[in-house]
Tab-separated table of C-alpha atoms and ligand atoms in Angstrom:
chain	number	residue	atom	x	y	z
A	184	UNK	CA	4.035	17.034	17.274
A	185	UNK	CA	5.045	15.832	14.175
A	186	UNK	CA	4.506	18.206	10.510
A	187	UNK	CA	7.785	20.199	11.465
A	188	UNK	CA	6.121	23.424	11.066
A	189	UNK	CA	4.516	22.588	8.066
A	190	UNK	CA	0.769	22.782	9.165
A	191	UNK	CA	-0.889	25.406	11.063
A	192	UNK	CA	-1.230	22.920	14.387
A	193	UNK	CA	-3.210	25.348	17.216
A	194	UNK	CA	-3.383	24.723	20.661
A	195	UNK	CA	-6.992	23.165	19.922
A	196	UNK	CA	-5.890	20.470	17.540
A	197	UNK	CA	-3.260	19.744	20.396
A	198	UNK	CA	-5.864	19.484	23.060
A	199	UNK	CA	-8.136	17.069	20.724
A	200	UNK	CA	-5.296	14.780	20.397
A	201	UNK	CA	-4.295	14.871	23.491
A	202	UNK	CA	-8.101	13.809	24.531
A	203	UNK	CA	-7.867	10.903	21.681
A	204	UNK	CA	-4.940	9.617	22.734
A	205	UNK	CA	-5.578	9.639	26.578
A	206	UNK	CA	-9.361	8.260	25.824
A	207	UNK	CA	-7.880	4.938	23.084
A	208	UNK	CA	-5.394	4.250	25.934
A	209	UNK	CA	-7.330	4.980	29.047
A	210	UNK	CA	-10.835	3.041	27.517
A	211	UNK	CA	-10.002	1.699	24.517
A	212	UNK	CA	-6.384	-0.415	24.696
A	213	UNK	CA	-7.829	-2.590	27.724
A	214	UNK	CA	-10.336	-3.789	25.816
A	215	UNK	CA	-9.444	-3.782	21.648
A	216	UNK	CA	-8.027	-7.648	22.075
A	217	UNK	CA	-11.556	-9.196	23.425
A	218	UNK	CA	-13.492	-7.154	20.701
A	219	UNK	CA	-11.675	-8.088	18.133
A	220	UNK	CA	-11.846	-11.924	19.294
A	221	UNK	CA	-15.758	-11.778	19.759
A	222	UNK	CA	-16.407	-9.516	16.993
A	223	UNK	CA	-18.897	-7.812	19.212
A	224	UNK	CA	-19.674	-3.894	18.665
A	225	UNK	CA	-18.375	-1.976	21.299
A	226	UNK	CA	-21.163	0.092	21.976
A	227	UNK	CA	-19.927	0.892	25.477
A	228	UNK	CA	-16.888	2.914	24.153
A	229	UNK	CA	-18.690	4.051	20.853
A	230	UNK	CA	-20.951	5.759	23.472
A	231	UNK	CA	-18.715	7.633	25.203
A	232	UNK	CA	-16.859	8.388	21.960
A	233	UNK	CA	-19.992	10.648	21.237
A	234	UNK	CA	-19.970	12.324	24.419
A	235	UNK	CA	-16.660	13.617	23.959
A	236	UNK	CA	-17.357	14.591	20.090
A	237	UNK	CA	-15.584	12.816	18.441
A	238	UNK	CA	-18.375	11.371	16.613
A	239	UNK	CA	-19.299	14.759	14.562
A	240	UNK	CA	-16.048	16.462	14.677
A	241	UNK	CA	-16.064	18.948	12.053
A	242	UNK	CA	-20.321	19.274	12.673
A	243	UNK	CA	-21.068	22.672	13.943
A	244	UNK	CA	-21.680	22.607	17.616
A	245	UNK	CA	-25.441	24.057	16.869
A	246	UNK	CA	-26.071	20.503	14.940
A	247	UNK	CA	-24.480	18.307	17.404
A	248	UNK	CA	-20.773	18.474	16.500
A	249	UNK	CA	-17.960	19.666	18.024
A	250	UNK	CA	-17.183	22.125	15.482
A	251	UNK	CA	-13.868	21.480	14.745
A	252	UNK	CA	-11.677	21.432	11.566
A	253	UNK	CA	-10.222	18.740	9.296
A	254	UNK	CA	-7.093	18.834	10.798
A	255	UNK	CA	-8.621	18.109	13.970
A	256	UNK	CA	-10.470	14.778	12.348
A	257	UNK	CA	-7.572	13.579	11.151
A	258	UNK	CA	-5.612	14.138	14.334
A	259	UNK	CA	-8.682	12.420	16.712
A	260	UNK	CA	-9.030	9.551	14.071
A	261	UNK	CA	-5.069	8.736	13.684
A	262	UNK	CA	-4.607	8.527	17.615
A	263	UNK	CA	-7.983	6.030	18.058
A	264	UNK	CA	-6.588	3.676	15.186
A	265	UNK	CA	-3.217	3.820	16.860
A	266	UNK	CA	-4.728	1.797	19.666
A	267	UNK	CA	-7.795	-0.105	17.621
A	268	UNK	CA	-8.783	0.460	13.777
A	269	UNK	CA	-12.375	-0.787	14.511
A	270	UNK	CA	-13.017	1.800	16.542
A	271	UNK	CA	-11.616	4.191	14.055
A	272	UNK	CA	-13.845	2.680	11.270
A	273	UNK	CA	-16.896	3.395	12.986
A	274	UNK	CA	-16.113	6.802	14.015
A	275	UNK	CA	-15.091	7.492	11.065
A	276	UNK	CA	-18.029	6.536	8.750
A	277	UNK	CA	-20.395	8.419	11.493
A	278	UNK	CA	-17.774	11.793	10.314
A	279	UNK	CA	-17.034	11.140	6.885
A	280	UNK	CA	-19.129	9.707	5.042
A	281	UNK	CA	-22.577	10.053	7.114
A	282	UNK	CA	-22.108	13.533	9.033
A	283	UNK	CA	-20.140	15.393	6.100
A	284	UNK	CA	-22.422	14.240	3.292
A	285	UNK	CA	-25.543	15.898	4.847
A	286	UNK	CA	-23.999	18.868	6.032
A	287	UNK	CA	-22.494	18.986	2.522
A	288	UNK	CA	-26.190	18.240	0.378
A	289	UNK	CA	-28.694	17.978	2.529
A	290	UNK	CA	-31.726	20.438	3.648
A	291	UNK	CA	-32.166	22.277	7.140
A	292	UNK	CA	-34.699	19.525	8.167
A	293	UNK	CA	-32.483	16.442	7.164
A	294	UNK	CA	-29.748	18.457	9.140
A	295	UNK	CA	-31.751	18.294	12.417
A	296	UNK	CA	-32.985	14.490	12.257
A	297	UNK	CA	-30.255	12.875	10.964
A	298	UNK	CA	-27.033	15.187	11.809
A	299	UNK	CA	-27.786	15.775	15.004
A	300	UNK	CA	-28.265	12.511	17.009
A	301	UNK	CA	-25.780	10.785	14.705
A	302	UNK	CA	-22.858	13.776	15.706
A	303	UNK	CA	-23.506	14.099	19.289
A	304	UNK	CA	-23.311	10.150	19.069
A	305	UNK	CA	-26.145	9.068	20.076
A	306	UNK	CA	-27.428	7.349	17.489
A	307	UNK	CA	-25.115	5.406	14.486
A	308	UNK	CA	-24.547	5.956	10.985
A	309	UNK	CA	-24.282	4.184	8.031
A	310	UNK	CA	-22.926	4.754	4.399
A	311	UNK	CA	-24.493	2.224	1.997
A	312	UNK	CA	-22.813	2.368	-2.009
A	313	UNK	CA	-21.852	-1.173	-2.821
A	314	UNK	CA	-24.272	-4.128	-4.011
A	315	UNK	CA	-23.094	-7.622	-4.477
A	316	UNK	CA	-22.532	-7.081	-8.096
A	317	UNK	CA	-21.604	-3.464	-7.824
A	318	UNK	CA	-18.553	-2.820	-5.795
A	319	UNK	CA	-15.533	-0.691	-7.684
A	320	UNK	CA	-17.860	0.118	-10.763
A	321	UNK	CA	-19.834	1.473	-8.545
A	322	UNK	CA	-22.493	3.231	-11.075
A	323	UNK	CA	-24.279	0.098	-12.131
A	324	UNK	CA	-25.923	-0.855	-9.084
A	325	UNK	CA	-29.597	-2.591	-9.561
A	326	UNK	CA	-31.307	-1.917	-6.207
A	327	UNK	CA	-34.132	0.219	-7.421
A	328	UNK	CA	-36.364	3.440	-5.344
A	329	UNK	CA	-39.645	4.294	-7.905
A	330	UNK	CA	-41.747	7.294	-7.448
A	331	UNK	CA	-45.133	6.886	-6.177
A	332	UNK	CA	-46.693	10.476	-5.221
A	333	UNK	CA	-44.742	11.964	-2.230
A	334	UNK	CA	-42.601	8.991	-1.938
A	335	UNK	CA	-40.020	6.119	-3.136
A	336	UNK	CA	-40.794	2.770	-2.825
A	337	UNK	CA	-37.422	1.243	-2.713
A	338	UNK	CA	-36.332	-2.768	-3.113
A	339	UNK	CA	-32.638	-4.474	-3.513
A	340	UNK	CA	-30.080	-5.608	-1.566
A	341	UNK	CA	-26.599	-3.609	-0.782
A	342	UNK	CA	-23.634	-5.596	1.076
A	343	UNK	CA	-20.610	-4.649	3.047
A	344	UNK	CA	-22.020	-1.973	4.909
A	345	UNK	CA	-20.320	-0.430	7.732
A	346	UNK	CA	-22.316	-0.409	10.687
A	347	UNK	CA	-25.389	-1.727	9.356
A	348	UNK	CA	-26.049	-4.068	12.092
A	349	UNK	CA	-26.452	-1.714	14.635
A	350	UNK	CA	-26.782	1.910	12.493
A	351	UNK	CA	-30.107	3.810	13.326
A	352	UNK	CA	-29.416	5.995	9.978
A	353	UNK	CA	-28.133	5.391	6.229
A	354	UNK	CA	-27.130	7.158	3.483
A	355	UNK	CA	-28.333	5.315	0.524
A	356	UNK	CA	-27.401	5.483	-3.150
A	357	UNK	CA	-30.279	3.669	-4.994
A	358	UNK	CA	-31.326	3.913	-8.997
A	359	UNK	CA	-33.932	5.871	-10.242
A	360	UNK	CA	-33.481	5.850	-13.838
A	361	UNK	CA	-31.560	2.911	-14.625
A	362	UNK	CA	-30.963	4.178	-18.481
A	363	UNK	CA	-29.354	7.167	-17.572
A	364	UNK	CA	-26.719	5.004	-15.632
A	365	UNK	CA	-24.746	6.576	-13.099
A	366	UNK	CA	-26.589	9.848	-13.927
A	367	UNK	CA	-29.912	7.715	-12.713
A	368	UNK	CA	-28.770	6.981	-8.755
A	369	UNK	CA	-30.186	9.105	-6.362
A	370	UNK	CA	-29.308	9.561	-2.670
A	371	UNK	CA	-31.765	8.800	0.398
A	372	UNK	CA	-32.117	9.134	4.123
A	373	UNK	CA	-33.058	6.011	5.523
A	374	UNK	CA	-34.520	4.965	8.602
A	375	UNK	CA	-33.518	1.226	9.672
A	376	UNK	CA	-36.789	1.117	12.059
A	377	UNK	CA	-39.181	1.723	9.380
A	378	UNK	CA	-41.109	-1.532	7.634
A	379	UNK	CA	-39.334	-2.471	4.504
A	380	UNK	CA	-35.626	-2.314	5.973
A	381	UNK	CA	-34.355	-5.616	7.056
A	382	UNK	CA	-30.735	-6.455	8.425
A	383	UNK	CA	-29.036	-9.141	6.421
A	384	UNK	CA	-25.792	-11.620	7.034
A	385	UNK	CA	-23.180	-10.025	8.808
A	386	UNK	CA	-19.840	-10.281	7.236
A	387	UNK	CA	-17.047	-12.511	9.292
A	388	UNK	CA	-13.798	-9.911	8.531
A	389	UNK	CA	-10.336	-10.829	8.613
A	390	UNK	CA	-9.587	-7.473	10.573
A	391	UNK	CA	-11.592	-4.691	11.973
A	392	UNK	CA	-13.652	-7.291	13.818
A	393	UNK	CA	-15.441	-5.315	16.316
A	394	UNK	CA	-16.703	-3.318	13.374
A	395	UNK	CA	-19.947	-4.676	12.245
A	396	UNK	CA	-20.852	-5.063	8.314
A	397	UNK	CA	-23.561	-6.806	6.827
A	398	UNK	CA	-26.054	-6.212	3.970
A	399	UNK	CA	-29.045	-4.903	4.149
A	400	UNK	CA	-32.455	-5.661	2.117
A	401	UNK	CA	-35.136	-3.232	1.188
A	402	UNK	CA	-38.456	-4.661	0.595
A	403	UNK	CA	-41.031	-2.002	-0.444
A	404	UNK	CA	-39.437	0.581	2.271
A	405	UNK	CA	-41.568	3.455	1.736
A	406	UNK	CA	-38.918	6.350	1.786
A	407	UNK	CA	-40.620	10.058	2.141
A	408	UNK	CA	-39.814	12.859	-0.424
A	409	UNK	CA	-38.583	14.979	2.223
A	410	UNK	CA	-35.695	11.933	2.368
A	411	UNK	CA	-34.334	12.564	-0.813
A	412	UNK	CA	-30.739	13.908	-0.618
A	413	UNK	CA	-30.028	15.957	-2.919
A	414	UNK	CA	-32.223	15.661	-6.516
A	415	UNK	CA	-33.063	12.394	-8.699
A	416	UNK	CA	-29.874	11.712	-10.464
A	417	UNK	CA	-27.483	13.718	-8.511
A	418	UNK	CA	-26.623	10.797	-6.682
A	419	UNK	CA	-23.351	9.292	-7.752
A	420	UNK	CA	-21.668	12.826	-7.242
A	421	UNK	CA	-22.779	12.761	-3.898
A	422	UNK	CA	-21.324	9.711	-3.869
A	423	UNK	CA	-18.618	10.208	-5.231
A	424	UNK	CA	-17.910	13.558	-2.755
A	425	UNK	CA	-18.711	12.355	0.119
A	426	UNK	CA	-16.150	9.112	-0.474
A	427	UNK	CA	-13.605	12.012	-1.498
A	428	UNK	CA	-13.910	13.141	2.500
A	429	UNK	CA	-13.876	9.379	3.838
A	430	UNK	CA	-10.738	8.714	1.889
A	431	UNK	CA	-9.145	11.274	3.974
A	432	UNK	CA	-10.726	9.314	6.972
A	433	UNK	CA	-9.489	6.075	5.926
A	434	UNK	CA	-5.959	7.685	5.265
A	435	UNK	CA	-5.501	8.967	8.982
A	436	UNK	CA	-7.056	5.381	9.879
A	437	UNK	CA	-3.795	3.933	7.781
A	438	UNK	CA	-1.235	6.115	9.541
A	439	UNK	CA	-2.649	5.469	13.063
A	440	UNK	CA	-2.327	1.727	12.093
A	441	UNK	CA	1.056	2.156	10.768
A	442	UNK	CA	2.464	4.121	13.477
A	443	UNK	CA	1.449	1.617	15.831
A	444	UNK	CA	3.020	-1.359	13.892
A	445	UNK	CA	6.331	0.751	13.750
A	446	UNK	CA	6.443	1.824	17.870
A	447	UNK	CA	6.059	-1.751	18.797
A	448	UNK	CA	8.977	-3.138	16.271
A	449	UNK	CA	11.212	-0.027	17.490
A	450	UNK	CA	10.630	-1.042	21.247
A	451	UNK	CA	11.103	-4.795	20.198
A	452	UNK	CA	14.187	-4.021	18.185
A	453	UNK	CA	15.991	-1.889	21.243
A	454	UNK	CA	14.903	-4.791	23.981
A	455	UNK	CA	15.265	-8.333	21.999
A	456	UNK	CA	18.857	-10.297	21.815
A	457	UNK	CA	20.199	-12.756	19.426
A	458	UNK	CA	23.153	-13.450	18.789
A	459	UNK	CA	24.785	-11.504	21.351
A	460	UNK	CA	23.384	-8.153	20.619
A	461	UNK	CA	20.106	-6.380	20.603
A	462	UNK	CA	18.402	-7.430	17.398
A	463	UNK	CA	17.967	-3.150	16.423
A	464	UNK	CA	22.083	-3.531	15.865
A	465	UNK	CA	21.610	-6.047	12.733
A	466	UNK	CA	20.951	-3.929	9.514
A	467	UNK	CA	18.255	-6.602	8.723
A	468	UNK	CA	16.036	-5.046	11.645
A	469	UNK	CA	17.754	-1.306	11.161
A	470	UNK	CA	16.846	-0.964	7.490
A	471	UNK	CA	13.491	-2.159	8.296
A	472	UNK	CA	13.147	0.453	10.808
A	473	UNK	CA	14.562	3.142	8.844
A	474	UNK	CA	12.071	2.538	5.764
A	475	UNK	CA	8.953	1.959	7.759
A	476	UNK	CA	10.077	5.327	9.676
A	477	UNK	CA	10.665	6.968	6.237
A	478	UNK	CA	7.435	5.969	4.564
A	479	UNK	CA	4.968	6.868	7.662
A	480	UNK	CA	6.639	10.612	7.364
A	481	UNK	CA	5.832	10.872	4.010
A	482	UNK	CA	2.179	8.925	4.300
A	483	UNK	CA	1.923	11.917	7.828
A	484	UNK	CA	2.488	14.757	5.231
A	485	UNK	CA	0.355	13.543	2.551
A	486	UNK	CA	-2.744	12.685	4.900
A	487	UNK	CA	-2.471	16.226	6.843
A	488	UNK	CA	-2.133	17.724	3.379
A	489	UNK	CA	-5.268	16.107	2.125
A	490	UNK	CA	-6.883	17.529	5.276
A	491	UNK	CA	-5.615	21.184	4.542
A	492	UNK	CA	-7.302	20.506	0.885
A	493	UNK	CA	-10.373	19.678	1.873
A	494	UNK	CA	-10.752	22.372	5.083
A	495	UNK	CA	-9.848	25.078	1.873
A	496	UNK	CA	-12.527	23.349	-0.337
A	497	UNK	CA	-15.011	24.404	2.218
A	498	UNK	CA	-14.399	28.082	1.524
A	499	UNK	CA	-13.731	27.816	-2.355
A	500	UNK	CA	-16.063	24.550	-2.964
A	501	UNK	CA	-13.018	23.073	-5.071
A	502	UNK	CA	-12.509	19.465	-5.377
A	503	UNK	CA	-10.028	17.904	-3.004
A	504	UNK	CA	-9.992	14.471	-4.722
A	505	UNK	CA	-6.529	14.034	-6.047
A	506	UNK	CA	-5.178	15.047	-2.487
A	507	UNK	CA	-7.329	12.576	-0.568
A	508	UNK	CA	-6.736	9.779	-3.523
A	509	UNK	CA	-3.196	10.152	-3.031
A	510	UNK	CA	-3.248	10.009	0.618
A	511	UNK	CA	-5.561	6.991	1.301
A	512	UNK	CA	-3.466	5.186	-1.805
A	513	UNK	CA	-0.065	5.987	0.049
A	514	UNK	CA	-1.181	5.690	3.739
A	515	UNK	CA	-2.387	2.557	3.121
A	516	UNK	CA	-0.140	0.868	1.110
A	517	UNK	CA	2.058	2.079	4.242
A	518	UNK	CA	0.080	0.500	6.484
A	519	UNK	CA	-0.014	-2.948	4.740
A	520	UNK	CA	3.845	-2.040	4.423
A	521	UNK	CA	4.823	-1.765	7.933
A	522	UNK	CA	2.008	-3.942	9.592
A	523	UNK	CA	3.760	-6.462	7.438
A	524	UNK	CA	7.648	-5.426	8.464
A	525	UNK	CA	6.500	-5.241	12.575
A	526	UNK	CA	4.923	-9.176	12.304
A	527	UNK	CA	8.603	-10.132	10.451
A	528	UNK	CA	10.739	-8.679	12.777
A	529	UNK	CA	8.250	-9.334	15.897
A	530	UNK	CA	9.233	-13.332	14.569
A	531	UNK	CA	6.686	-15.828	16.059
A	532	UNK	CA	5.579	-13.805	18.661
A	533	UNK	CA	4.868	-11.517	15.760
A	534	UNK	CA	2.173	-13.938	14.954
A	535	UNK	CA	0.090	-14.714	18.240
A	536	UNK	CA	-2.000	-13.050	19.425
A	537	UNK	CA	-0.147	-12.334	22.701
A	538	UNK	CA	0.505	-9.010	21.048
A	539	UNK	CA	-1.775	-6.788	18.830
A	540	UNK	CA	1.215	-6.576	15.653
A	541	UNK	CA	-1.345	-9.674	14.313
A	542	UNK	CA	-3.995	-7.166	14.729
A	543	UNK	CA	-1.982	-4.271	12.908
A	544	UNK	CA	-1.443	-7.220	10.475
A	545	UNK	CA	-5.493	-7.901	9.369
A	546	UNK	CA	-6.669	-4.461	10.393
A	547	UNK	CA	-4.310	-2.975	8.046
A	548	UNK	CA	-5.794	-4.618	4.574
A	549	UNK	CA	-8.743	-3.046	4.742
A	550	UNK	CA	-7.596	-0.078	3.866
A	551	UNK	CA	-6.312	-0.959	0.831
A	552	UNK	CA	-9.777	-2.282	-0.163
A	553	UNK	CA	-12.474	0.163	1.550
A	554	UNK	CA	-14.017	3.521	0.522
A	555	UNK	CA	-12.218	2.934	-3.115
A	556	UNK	CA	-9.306	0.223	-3.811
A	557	UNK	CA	-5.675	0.909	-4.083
A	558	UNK	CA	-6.705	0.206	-8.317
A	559	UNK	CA	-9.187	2.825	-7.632
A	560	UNK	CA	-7.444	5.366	-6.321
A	561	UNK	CA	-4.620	4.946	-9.205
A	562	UNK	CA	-7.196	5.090	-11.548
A	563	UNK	CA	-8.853	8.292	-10.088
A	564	UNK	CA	-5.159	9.742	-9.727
A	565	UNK	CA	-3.781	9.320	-13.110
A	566	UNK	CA	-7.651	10.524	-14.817
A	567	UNK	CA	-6.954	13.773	-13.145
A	568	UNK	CA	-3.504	13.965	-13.951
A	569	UNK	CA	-4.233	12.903	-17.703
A	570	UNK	CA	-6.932	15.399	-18.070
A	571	UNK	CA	-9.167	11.787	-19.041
A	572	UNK	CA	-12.192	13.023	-17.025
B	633	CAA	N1	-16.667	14.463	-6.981
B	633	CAA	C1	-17.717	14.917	-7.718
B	633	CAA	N2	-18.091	14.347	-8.891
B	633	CAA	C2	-17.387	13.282	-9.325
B	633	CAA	C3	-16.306	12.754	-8.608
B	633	CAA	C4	-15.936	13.393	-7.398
B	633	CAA	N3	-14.906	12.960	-6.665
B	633	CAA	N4	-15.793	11.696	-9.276
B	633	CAA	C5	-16.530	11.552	-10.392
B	633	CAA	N5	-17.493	12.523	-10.399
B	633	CAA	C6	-18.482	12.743	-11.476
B	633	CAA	C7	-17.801	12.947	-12.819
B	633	CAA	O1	-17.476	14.308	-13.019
B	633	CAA	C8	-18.858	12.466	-13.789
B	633	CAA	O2	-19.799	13.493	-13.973
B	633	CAA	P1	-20.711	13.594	-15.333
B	633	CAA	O3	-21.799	12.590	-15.168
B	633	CAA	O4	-21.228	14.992	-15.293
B	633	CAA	O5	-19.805	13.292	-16.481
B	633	CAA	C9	-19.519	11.335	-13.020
B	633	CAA	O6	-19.250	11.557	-11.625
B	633	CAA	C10	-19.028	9.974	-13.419
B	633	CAA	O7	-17.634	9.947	-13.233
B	633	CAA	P2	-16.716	8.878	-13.953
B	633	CAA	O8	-17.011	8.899	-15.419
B	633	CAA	O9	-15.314	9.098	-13.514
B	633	CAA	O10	-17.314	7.512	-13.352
B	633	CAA	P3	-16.831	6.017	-13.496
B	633	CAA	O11	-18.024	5.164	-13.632
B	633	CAA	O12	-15.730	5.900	-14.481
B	633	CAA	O13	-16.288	5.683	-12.002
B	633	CAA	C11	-14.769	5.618	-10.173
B	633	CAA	C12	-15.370	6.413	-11.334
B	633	CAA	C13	-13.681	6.512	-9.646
B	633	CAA	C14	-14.177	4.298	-10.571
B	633	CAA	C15	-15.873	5.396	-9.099
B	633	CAA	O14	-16.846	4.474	-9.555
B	633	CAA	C16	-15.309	4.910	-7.767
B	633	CAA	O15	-14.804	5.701	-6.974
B	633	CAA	N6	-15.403	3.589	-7.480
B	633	CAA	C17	-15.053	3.055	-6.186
B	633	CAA	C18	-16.253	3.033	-5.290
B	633	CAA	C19	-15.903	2.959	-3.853
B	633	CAA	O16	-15.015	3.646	-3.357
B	633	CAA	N7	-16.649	2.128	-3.110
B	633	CAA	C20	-16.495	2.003	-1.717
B	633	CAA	C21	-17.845	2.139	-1.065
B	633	CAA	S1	-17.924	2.603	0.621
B	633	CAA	C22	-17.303	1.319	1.505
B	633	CAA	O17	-16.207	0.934	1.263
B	633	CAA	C23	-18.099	0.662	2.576
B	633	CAA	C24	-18.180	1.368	3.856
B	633	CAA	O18	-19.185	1.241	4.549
B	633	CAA	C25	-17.052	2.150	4.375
């Protein structure tokens, strides 16, 4: 187990990746290659991904979950993207940024509906933030939710979001008051088989195939009061909180990517010959090694330190989001790094799709893009640091 004594590993967090890793290369590996071809959702596996918790796994067992710890996310999430990121994308937005955000804001009733059939995985969530011109700057969105009575009438379009084509449930970040800006967005509950919610074009991804994105549309979806997360204008720093837990997710996502990329070139390395010797013995391939080795470490420490941050924040309600910025900005530049190195010193073979390094390869830029830009996260890094915000 790696964190050399570093992090308070239990026999639990052991056991959960021993399940994750078992389950991505029992049910998972066999099938990651077709899935990512079609681009079909693999509800099949996504099922039984529920039944074994790992769809709500820091959700209290009484709402669904399997009441575990960060650590324990992390830990599940890193050994499922080892073997297939899409996977890992959709478990993680059903954790992160659709479990944790109601837990975090929402009321006992929104708890029940939502939280529960989304963590015991039978239903799918859905985080929805970004609009076609709103995407890093992500407080001027136009999509609009008015008052009327005891409810919102909401209309507007939001794209790339993750799961929408099959998600029961979303968390929505709509405007209310669009002169107050970002403080005019306010978070809702939605429910995709109500009138008034209609499933647009689904995106056609480089990587993370099998996970569906599209847009959706709202047109005059009549959204109850008692679907309001949070209050009117409180919505960006939902927003905004909830991303600073996915960042975490997308981090271990990275790593699991990363660490995949690097066991295949180290097994390539020992068994391929040119030249007389096994390619591992030429300090063009050894150097590689030794810096994709060196960076996961360090991307390992940072992500299970982010995790650590946020598990404290739950007791002292303290922000975590320099810890998680760093780690998503790291992990995933690592990612790209050694997803990159593995197709090089794989050579062609790198680059069909005999072998998944290709896959390692255009699953591994999304995570320099999603749930906040590698920009982004420098940005929100060096505000904190600078005392700007
Ligand atoms: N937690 C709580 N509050 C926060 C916060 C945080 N992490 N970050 C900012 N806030 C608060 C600030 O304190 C500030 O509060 P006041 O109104 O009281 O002053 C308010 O939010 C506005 O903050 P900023 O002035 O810093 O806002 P900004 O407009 O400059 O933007 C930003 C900040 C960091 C650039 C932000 O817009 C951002 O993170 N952008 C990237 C968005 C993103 O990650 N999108 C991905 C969407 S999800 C996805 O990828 C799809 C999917 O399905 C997975």
């Amino acid at each position: 187990m790696a964190g050399n004594g570093l992090f308070p590993f239990t026999d639990e967090h052991e056991s959960i990746r021993q399940a994750a890793r078992n389950f991505a290369q029992k049910e998972i590996a066999p099938v990651a290659a077709e899935f990512d071809e079609t681009g079909e959702f693999p509800s099949k596996t996504i099922k039984k991904m529920g039944e074994l918790g790992f769809m709500g796994i820091e959700v209290p067992e009484e709402y669904g979950g399997a009441g575990m710890d960060t650590l324990a996310y992390v830990l599940a999430l890193e050994e499922i993207c080892k073997v297939d990121a899409a996977h890992g994308t959709i478990m993680s937005v059903n954790n992160s940024l659709f479990c944790n955000g109601i837990m975090k804001f929402g009321t006992e009733a929104q708890k029940q509906k939502y939280v529960v059939p989304v963590a015991s995985g039978k239903a799918i969530g859905a985080y929805s933030l970004t609009e076609p011109m709103s995407g890093s700057d992500a407080g001027t969105m136009r999509s609009r939710a008015v008052r009327q009575g005891n409810e919102y009438i909401i209309n507007g379009r939001k794209s790339w979001v993750t799961s929408a084509p099959v998600a029961e449930y979303i968390v929505l970040f709509t405007m209310t008051d669009p002169e107050k800006k970002h403080r005019g967005i306010t978070a809702f509950l939605i429910n995709a088989s109500q009138p008034g919610f209609v499933r647009g074009k689904k995106e056609p991804k480089l990587g993370i195939r099998a996970s569906a994105t599209s847009e959706i549309l709202f047109e005059d979806y009549h959204c109850p009061l008692e679907d309001r997360l949070g209050e009117e204008g409180e919505g960006f720093k939902i927003a905004m909180a909830v991303l600073d837990a996915g960042r975490i997710g997308i981090a271990s996502q990275a790593l699991g990517i990363a660490e995949a990329a690097y066991e295949a070139s180290l097994a390539y390395a020992k068994e391929r010959e040119a030249f007389g010797a096994k390619i591992g013995e030429f300090q063009g391939i050894s150097f590689k090694i030794a810096d994709m080795k060196t960076r996961i470490e360090a991307a390992r420490l940072l992500v299970y330190n982010a995790a650590l941050a946020k598990e404290r924040a739950k007791k002292t309600g303290e922000r975590f989001t320099s810890e998680a910025a760093m780690a998503k900005l790291f992990a995933s530049e690592t990612a790209m790094f050694a997803a990159h190195t593995a197709v090089q010193i794989h050579g062609g073979i790198g680059y069909s799709k005999e072998l998944p390094v290709e896959r390692y390869f255009r699953d591994a830029k999304i995570t320099e893009i999603y749930e906040g830009t590698s920009e982004i996260q420098r940005m929100v890094i060096s505000r904190m640091e600078l005392g700007l915000r």
